[in-house]
XYZ file of C-alpha atoms in Angstrom:
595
model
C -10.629 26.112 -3.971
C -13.916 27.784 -3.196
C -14.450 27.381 0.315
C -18.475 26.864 1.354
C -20.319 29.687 2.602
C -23.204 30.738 4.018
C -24.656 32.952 1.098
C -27.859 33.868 2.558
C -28.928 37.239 3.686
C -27.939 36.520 7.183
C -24.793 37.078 5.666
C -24.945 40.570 4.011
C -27.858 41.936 6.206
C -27.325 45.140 7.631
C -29.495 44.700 10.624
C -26.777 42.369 12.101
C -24.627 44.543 12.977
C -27.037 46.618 14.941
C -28.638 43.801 16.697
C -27.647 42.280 19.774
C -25.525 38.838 18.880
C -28.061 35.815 19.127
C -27.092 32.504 18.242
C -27.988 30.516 15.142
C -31.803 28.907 14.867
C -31.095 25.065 15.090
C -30.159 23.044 11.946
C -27.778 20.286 11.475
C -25.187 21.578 9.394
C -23.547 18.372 8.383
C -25.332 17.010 5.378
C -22.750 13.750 4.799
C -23.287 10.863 6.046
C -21.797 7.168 4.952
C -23.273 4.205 3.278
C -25.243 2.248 6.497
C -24.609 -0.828 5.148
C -21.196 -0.214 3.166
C -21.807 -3.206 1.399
C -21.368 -1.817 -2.149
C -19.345 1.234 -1.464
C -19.316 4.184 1.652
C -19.647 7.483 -0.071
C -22.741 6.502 -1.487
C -25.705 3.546 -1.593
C -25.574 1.692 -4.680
C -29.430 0.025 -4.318
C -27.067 -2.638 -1.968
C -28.709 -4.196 1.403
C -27.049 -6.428 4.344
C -27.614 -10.596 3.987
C -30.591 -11.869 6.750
C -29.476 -11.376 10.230
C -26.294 -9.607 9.200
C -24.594 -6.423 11.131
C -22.315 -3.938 11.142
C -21.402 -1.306 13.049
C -19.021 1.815 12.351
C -17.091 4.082 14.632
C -16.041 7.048 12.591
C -13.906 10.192 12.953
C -15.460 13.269 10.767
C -13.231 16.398 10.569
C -14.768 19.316 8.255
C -12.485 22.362 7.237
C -14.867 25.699 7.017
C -18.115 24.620 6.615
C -19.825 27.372 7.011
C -18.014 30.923 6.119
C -19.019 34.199 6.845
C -19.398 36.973 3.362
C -19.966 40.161 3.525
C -20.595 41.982 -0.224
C -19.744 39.057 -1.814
C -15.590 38.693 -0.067
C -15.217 36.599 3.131
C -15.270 38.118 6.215
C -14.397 34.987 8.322
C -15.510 31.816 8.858
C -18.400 30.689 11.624
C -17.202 27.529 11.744
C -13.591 26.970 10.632
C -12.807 23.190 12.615
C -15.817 20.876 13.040
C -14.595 17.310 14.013
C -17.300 14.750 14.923
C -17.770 11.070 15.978
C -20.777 8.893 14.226
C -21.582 5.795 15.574
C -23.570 3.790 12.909
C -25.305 0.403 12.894
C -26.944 -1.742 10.126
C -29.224 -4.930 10.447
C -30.403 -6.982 7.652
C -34.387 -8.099 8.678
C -34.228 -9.887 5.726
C -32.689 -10.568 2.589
C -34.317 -7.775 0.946
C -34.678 -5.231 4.296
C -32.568 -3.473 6.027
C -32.526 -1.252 9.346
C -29.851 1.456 9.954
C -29.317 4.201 12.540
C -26.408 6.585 13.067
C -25.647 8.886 16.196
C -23.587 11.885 15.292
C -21.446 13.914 17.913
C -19.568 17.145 17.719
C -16.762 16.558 19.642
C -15.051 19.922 18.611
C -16.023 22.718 16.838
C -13.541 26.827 16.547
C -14.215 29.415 14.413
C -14.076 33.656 14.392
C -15.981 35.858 16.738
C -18.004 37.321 14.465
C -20.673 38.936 16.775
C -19.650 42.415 16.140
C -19.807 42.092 12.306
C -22.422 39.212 11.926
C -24.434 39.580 14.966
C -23.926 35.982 15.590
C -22.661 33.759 18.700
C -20.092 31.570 17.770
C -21.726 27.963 18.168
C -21.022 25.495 21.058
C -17.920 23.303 20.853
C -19.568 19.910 21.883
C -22.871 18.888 20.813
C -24.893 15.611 20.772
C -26.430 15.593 17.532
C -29.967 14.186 16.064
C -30.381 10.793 15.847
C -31.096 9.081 11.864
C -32.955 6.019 11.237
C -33.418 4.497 8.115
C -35.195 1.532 6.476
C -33.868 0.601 3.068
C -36.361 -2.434 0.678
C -34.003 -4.034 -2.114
C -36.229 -4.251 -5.022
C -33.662 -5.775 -7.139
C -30.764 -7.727 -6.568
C -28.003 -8.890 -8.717
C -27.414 -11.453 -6.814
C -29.694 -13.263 -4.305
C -30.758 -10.372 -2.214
C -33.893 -8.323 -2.798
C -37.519 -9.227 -3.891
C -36.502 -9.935 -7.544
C -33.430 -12.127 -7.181
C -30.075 -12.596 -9.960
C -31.315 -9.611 -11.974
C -28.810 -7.255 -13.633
C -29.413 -4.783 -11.544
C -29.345 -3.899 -7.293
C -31.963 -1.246 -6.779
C -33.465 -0.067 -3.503
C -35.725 2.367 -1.975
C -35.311 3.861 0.976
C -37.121 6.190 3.766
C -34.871 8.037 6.665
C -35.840 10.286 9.354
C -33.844 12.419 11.791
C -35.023 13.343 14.731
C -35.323 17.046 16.495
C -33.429 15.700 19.654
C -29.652 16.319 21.001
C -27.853 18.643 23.080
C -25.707 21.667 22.757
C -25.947 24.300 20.000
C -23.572 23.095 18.348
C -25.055 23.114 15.026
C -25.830 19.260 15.536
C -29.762 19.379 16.045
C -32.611 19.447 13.104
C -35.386 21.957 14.118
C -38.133 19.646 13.453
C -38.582 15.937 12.000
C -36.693 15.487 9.014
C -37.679 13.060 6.306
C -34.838 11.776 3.378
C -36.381 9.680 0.927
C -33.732 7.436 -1.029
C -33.119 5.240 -4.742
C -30.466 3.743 -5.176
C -28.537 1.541 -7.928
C -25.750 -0.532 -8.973
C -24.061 -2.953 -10.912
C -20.493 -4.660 -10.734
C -18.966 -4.906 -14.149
C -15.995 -7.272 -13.344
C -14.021 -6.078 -10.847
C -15.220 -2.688 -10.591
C -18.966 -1.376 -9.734
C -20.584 1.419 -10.434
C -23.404 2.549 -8.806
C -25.256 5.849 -6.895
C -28.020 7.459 -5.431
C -30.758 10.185 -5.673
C -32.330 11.529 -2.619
C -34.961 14.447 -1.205
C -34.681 15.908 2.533
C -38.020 17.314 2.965
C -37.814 19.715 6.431
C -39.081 22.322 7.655
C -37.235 25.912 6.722
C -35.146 27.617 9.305
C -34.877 30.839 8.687
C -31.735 32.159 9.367
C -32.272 36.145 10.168
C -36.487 37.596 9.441
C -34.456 40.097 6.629
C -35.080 37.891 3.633
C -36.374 34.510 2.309
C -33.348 33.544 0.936
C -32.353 33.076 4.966
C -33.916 29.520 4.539
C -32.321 26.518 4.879
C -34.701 24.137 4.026
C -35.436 21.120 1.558
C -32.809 19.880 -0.916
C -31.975 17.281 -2.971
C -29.025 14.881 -3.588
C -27.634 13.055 -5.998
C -23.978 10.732 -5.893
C -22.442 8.925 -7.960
C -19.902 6.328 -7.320
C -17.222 4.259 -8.471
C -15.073 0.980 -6.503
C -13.340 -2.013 -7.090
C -14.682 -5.212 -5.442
C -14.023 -8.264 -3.828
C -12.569 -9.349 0.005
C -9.740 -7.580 -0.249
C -8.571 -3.935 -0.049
C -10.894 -2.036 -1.462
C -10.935 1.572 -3.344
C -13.383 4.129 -4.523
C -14.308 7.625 -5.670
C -17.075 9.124 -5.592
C -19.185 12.729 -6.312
C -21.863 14.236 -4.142
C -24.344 17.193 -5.164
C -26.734 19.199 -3.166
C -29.148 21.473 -4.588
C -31.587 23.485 -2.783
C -35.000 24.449 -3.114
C -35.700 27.463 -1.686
C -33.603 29.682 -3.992
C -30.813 31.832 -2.916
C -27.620 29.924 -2.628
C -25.644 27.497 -5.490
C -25.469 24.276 -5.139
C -22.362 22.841 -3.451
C -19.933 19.793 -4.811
C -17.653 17.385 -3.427
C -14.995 14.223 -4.703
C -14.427 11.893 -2.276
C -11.718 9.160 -2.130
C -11.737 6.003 -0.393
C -9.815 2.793 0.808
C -11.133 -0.206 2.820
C -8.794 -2.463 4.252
C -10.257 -5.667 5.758
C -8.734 -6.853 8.901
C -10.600 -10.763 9.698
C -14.267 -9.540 11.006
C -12.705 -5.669 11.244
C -12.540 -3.024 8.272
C -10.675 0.310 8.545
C -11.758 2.692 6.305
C -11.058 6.535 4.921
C -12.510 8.766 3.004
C -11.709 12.393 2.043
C -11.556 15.269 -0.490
C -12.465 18.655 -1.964
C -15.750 20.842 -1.867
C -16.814 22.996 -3.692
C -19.590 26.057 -3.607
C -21.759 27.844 -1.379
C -24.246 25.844 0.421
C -24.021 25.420 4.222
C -22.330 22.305 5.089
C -19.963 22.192 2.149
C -16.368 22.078 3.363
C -13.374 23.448 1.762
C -12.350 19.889 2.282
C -13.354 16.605 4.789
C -12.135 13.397 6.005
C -13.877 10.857 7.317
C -11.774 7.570 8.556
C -13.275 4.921 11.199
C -13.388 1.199 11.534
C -15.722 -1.561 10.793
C -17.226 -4.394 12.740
C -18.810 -7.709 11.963
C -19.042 -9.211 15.104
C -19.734 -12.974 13.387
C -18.178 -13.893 9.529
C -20.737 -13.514 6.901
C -22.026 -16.674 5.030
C -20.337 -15.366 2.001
C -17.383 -13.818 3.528
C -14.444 -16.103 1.649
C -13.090 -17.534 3.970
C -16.504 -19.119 5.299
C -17.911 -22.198 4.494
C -19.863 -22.117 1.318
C -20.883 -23.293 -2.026
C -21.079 -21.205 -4.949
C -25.121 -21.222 -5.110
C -24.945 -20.223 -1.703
C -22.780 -17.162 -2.260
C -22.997 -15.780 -6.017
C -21.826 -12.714 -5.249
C -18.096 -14.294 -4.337
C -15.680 -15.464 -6.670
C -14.262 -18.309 -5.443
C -11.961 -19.562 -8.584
C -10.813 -16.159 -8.431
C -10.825 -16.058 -12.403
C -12.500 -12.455 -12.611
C -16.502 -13.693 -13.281
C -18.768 -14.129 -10.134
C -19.830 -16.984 -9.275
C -23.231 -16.342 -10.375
C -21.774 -15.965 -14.230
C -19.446 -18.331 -13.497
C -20.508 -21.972 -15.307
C -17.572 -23.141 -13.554
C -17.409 -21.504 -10.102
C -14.545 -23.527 -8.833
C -12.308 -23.714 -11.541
C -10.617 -20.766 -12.912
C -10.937 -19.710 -16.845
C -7.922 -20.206 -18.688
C -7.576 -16.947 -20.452
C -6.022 -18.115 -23.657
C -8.503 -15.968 -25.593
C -11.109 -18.489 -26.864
C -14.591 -18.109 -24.667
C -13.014 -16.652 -21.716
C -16.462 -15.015 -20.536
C -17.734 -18.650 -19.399
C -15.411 -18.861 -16.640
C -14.757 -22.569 -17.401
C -11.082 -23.970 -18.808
C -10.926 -24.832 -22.705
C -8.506 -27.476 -22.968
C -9.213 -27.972 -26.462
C -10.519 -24.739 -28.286
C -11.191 -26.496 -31.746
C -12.486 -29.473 -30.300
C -10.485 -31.301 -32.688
C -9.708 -33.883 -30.042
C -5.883 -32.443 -30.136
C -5.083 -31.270 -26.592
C -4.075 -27.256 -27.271
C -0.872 -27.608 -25.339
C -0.451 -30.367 -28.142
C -2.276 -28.810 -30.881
C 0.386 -26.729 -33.317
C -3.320 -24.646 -34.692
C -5.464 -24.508 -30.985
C -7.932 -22.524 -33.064
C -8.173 -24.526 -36.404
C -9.370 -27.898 -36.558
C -6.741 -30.289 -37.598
C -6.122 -34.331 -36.965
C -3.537 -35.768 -34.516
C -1.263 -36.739 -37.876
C -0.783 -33.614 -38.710
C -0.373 -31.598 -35.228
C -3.956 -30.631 -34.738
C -3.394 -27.631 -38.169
C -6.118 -28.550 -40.973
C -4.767 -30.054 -44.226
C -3.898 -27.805 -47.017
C -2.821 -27.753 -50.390
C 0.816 -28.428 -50.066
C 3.133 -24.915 -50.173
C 6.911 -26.098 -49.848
C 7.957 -22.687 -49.425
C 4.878 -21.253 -47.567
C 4.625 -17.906 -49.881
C 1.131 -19.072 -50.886
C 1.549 -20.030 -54.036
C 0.936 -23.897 -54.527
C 3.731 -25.962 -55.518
C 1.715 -27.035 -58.683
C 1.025 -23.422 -59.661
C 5.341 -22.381 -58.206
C 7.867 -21.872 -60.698
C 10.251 -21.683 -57.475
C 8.797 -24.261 -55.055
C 11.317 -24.210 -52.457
C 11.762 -20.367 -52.301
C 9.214 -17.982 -51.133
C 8.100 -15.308 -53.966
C 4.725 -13.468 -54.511
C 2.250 -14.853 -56.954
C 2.594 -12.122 -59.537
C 5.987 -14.002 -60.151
C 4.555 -17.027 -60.015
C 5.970 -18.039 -56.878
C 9.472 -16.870 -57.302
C 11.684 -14.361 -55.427
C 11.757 -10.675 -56.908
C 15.560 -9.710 -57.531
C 16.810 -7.665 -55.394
C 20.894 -7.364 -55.721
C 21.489 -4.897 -53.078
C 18.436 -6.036 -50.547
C 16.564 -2.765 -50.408
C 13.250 -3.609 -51.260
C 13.253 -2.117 -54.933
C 13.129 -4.345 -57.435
C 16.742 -4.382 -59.620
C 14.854 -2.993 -62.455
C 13.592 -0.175 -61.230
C 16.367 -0.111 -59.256
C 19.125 3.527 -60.387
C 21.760 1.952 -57.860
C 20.926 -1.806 -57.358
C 24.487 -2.989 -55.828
C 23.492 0.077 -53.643
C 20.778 -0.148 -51.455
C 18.996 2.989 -50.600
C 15.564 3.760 -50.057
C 12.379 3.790 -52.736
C 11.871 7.646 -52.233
C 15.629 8.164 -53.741
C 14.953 5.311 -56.552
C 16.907 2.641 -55.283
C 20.361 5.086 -54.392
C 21.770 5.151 -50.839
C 21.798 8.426 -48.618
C 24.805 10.364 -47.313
C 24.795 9.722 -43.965
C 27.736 9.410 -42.638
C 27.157 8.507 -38.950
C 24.453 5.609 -40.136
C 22.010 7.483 -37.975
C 18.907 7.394 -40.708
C 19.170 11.292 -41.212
C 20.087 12.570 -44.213
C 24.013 15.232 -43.804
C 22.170 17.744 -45.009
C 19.038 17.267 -42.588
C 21.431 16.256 -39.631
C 22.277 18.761 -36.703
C 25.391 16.016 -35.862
C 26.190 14.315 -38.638
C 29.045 13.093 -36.849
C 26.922 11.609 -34.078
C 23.897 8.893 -33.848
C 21.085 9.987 -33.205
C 17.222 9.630 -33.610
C 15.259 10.929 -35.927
C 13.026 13.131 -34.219
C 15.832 14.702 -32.848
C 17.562 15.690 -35.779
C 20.115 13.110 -35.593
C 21.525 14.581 -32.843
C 22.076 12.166 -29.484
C 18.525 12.080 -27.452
C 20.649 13.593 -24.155
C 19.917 17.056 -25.789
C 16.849 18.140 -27.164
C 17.277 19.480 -30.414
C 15.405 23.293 -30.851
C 16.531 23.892 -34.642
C 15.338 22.083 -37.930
C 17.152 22.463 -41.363
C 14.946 23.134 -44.248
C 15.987 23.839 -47.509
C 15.269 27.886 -46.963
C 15.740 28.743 -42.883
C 17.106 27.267 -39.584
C 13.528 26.720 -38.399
C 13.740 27.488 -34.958
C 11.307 25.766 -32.690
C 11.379 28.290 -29.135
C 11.960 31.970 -29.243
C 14.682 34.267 -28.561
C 13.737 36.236 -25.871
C 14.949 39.928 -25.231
C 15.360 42.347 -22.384
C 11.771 44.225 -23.078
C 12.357 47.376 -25.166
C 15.675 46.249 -25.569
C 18.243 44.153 -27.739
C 19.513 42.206 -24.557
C 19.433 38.735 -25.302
C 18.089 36.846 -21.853
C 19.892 33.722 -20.905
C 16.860 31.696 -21.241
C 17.582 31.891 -25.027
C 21.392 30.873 -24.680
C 20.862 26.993 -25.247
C 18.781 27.678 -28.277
C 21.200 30.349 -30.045
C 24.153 27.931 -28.918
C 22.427 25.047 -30.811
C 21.954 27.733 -33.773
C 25.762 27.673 -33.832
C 26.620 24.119 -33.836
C 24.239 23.602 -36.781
C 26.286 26.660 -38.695
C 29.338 24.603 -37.169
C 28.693 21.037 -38.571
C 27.203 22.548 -42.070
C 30.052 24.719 -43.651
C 27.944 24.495 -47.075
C 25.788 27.059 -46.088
C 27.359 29.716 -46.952
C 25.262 32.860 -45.690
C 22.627 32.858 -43.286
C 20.397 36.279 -42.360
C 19.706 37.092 -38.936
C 15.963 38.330 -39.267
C 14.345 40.625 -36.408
C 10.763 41.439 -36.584
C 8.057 43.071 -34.525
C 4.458 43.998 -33.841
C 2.813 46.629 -35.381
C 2.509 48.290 -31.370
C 4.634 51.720 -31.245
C 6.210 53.565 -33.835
C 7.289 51.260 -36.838
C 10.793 53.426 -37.423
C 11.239 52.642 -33.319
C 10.510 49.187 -34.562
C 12.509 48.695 -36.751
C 15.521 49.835 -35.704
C 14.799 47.969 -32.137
C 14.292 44.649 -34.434
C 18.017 45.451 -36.229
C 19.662 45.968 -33.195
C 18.308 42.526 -32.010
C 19.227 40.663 -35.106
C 22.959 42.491 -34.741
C 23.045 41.143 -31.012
C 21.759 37.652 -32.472
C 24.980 37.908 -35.108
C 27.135 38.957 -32.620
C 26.300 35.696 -30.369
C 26.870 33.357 -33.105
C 30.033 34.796 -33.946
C 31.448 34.704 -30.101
C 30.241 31.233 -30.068
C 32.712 30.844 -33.482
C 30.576 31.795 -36.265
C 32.634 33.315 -38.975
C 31.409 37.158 -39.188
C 31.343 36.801 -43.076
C 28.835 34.064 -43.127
C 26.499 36.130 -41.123
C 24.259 39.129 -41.771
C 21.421 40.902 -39.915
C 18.629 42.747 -41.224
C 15.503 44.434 -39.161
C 11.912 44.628 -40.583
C 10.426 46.030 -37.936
C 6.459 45.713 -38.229
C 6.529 45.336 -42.055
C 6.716 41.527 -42.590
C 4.196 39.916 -39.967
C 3.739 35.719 -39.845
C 0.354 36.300 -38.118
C -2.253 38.801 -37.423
C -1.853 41.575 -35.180
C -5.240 41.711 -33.750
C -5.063 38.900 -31.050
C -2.161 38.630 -28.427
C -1.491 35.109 -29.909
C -0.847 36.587 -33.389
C 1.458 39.676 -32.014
C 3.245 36.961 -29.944
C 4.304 35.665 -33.159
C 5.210 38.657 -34.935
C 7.675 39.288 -32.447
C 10.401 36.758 -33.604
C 13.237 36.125 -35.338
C 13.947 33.928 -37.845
C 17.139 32.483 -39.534
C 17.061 32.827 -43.996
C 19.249 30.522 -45.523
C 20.772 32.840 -48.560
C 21.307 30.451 -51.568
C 23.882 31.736 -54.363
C 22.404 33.282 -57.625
C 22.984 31.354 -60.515
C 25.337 33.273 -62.838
């Protein structure tokens, strides 16, 4: 992981080092902050405001792993600020349904990282701080529910306008060097059980710059964009979400972070966590952070449900608990049946045909039918159900297709082949061998002469060998196709025991298949190095591949070895890939000559 660093020319200027250490100009270097409200989610707003005269406050722990890192010609030199744990104390009010007020106190409660005086020319900052106070007013615009100034839209948007203030104490990194200002839109929409939602934002302050040796020193306006995704509802709660910043006064990437998060509600109390990676090179990125705290509602919400409500009082709950909120829900209080037919409406179908046949009654719930015949439509009667009337059936009370007029093909031996086009039909066996059965004499499915244990079930895309082992080696009609390599000693004809399973399974197939009566040990090459080296390194491979089989009880006779060297490549020699799998070798079934 890319740890975040401060890639400005403070970082790389060479006047540092000569200057006496001074301490960093004032900036807060923490650019996260939670969702005030947390109504929709906490790693980002999702255009979400508090109900009238509704509150909560947060306590939260912040810890932030190397925020800020020292480079020096592009490699880290050690990190400014390697441990930066805070407390944030945040509050939200709703004015009204559409309004909302929110402020957050942030405090460095301990901060370590390298002396770095000598090389930087920087004091390490303080370890406590009191940090700048944030207010922010947030209008819902739009409201999915019955929030905002346009009410039960698709849609919660909101607009909002922060500020930070130039106050604290300590240099700890923790106070803005003049009046901040962080404009805000946000949206979001629950789809079900899950919404989706996120923000774009500005901070518009004034520049600090870090060292006079360059304009890339300034750390100054930015914008943000996250995106988030979370379940819903009034239980526990998850989410994940992604943050951007991107600077605009050149000079240093943008930095990147996921977040992951669970709520847990306890009665009017929520704990919460978040945490995850960063990513980049901006100031304030950590390597990673985590950010865990808990949540007060001093008083139950209207629509909290537990609370005494109706469902036009509260469409954002669920109360049947069928999936649809209450607002969607044209039966709010009693749950959908899920059996398939209109299950969006929220409301219970008891009869889906409305043929006046209850569907736990109704033998066709989906077909209208009368009571006298189960609640299933009449039809033309079909004794035998193969859809061939019994008018039109030459066998009425046995199923048969229509191009026999109703009547059953003949099928003597049950394999699905017709007896007349059947070669063997007191035999069944499959179409693609005319009717005739296969050799297979463990019943596995695969063919003897396909089967690696034709003495043993086993599935077919293992060769017919038991599933315990997976098999490496596939007959074919010319070669033992081999599906791994045999690896060698390099240079050398030393077989390495990472190859013993495969050759070992090379020598139960010779085992169980005495028909075959030769089989060529083939050793080939690249076309790197001397091709008479080559060759005579790929025959003394194949002749330590022949000797193998024959320890593991191969007789000698039906084995020989033969080394090509570079002269028979599989692939091309001009990518690594292709020499790879030049470098192989390869098992040639040798079929007699006819006489």
């Amino acid at each position: 992981m890319k740890k975040s660093l401060l890639s400005l020319a403070l970082l790389v200027s060479s006047l540092a080092a000569a200057q006496q250490a001074q301490p960093l100009p004032s900036f807060s270097l923490t650019r996260f902050g939670l969702n005030d409200g947390g109504k929709g989610g906490l790693g980002a707003a999702t255009g979400d405001t508090l109900d009238q005269f509704r509150f909560r406050a947060t306590l939260g722990f912040h810890y932030e792993n190397n925020p800020l890192v020292y480079y020096r010609n592009g490699s880290p030199a050690g990190s400014l600020v390697e441990h930066r744990a805070q407390l944030h104390l945040g509050m939200a009010f709703g004015i009204t349904s559409w309004l909302q007020l929110a402020g957050e106190l942030p405090m460095v409660v301990l901060q370590s990282g390298d002396d770095l005086s000598n090389v930087a020319g920087t004091v390490t900052p303080d370890s406590f701080g009191l940090g700048s106070p944030r207010f922010a007013l947030r209008m819902g615009i739009l409201s999915q529910g019955s929030g905002g100034l346009a009410k039960n839209t698709g849609l919660d948007l909101a607009l909002q306008l922060g500020v930070a203030l130039p106050f604290g104490v300590g240099n700890a990194l923790n106070i803005e060097n003049g009046w901040n200002v962080m404009p805000q839109l946000s949206a979001g929409r629950d789809f079900g059980p899950v919404r989706f939602g996120g923000e774009f934002s500005a901070l518009i302050r004034q520049g600090v710059a870090l060292t006079p040796s360059t304009t890339k020193d300034t750390v100054g306006h930015q914008l943000g964009l996250r995106a988030l995704v979370s379940s819903t509802g009034e239980y526990v709660r998850f989410e994940g979400s992604f943050h951007t910043l991107i600077p605009l006064d050149g000079g240093v990437p943008a930095g990147f972070e996921l977040l992951g998060g669970v709520r847990v509600p306890i009665g009017p109390l929520e704990l919460f966590a978040l945490g995850g990676p960063g990513f980049g090179n901006l100031p304030g990125t950590p390597s990673f952070r985590v950010f865990a705290g808990l949540g007060i509602k001093p008083w139950a919400e209207k629509c909290d449900a537990s609370s005494s409500h109706t469902p036009a009082e509260c469409p954002d709950l669920d109360d049947d608990q069928d999936g649809l909120r209450n607002r969607l829900d044209k039966c709010p209080l009693e749950p959908e049946d899920k059996d398939q037919f209109e299950d969006d409406d929220g409301c219970i179908d008891p009869d889906n045909d409305r043929d006046r046949v209850l569907d736990g009654e109704d033998k066709c719930p989906i077909e209208p039918g009368p009571k006298s015949n189960n609640g299933c439509p009449i039809r033309v009667r079909d004794n035998d159900g193969d859809g061939t009337p019994d008018v039109d059936d030459k066998c009425p009370t046995i199923p048969g297709p229509k191009s026999r007029q109703g009547c059953p093909i003949k099928d003597t031996d049950g394999d699905g082949l017709e007896d007349e086009l059947d070669q063997c039909p007191k035999e069944p066996g499959p179409r693609e061998r005319n009717g005739c059965p296969l050799k297979d004499r463990d019943g596995d499915g695969v063919e003897d002469t396909a089967d690696n244990c034709p003495d043993e079930k086993g599935p077919v895309e293992n060769q017919g060998c038991p599933a315990k082992e997976k098999q490496l080696v596939i007959i074919t009609k010319d070669k033992l196709v081999i599906t791994d390599r045999v690896y060698f000693a390099t240079g050398k004809a030393t077989i390495l025991p990472v190859s013993f399973p495969l050759l070992n399974q090379v020598a139960s197939v010779l085992r169980n298949h005495p028909e075959l009566p030769m089989v060529t040990v083939e050793g080939h090459t690249d076309d790197r190095g001397s091709a008479k080296v080559n060759r005579k390194l790929s025959l003394a491979r194949a002749k330590a591949v022949q000797q193998y089989l024959v320890h593991q009880g191969i007789d000698q006779g039906r084995l020989n070895a033969m080394g090509f060297g570079p002269d028979r490549p599989s692939d091309t020699n001009k990518t690594e890939a292709g020499r790879a799998n030049n470098r192989r070798v390869e098992f040639v079934i040798e079929h007699p000559t006819e006489p």
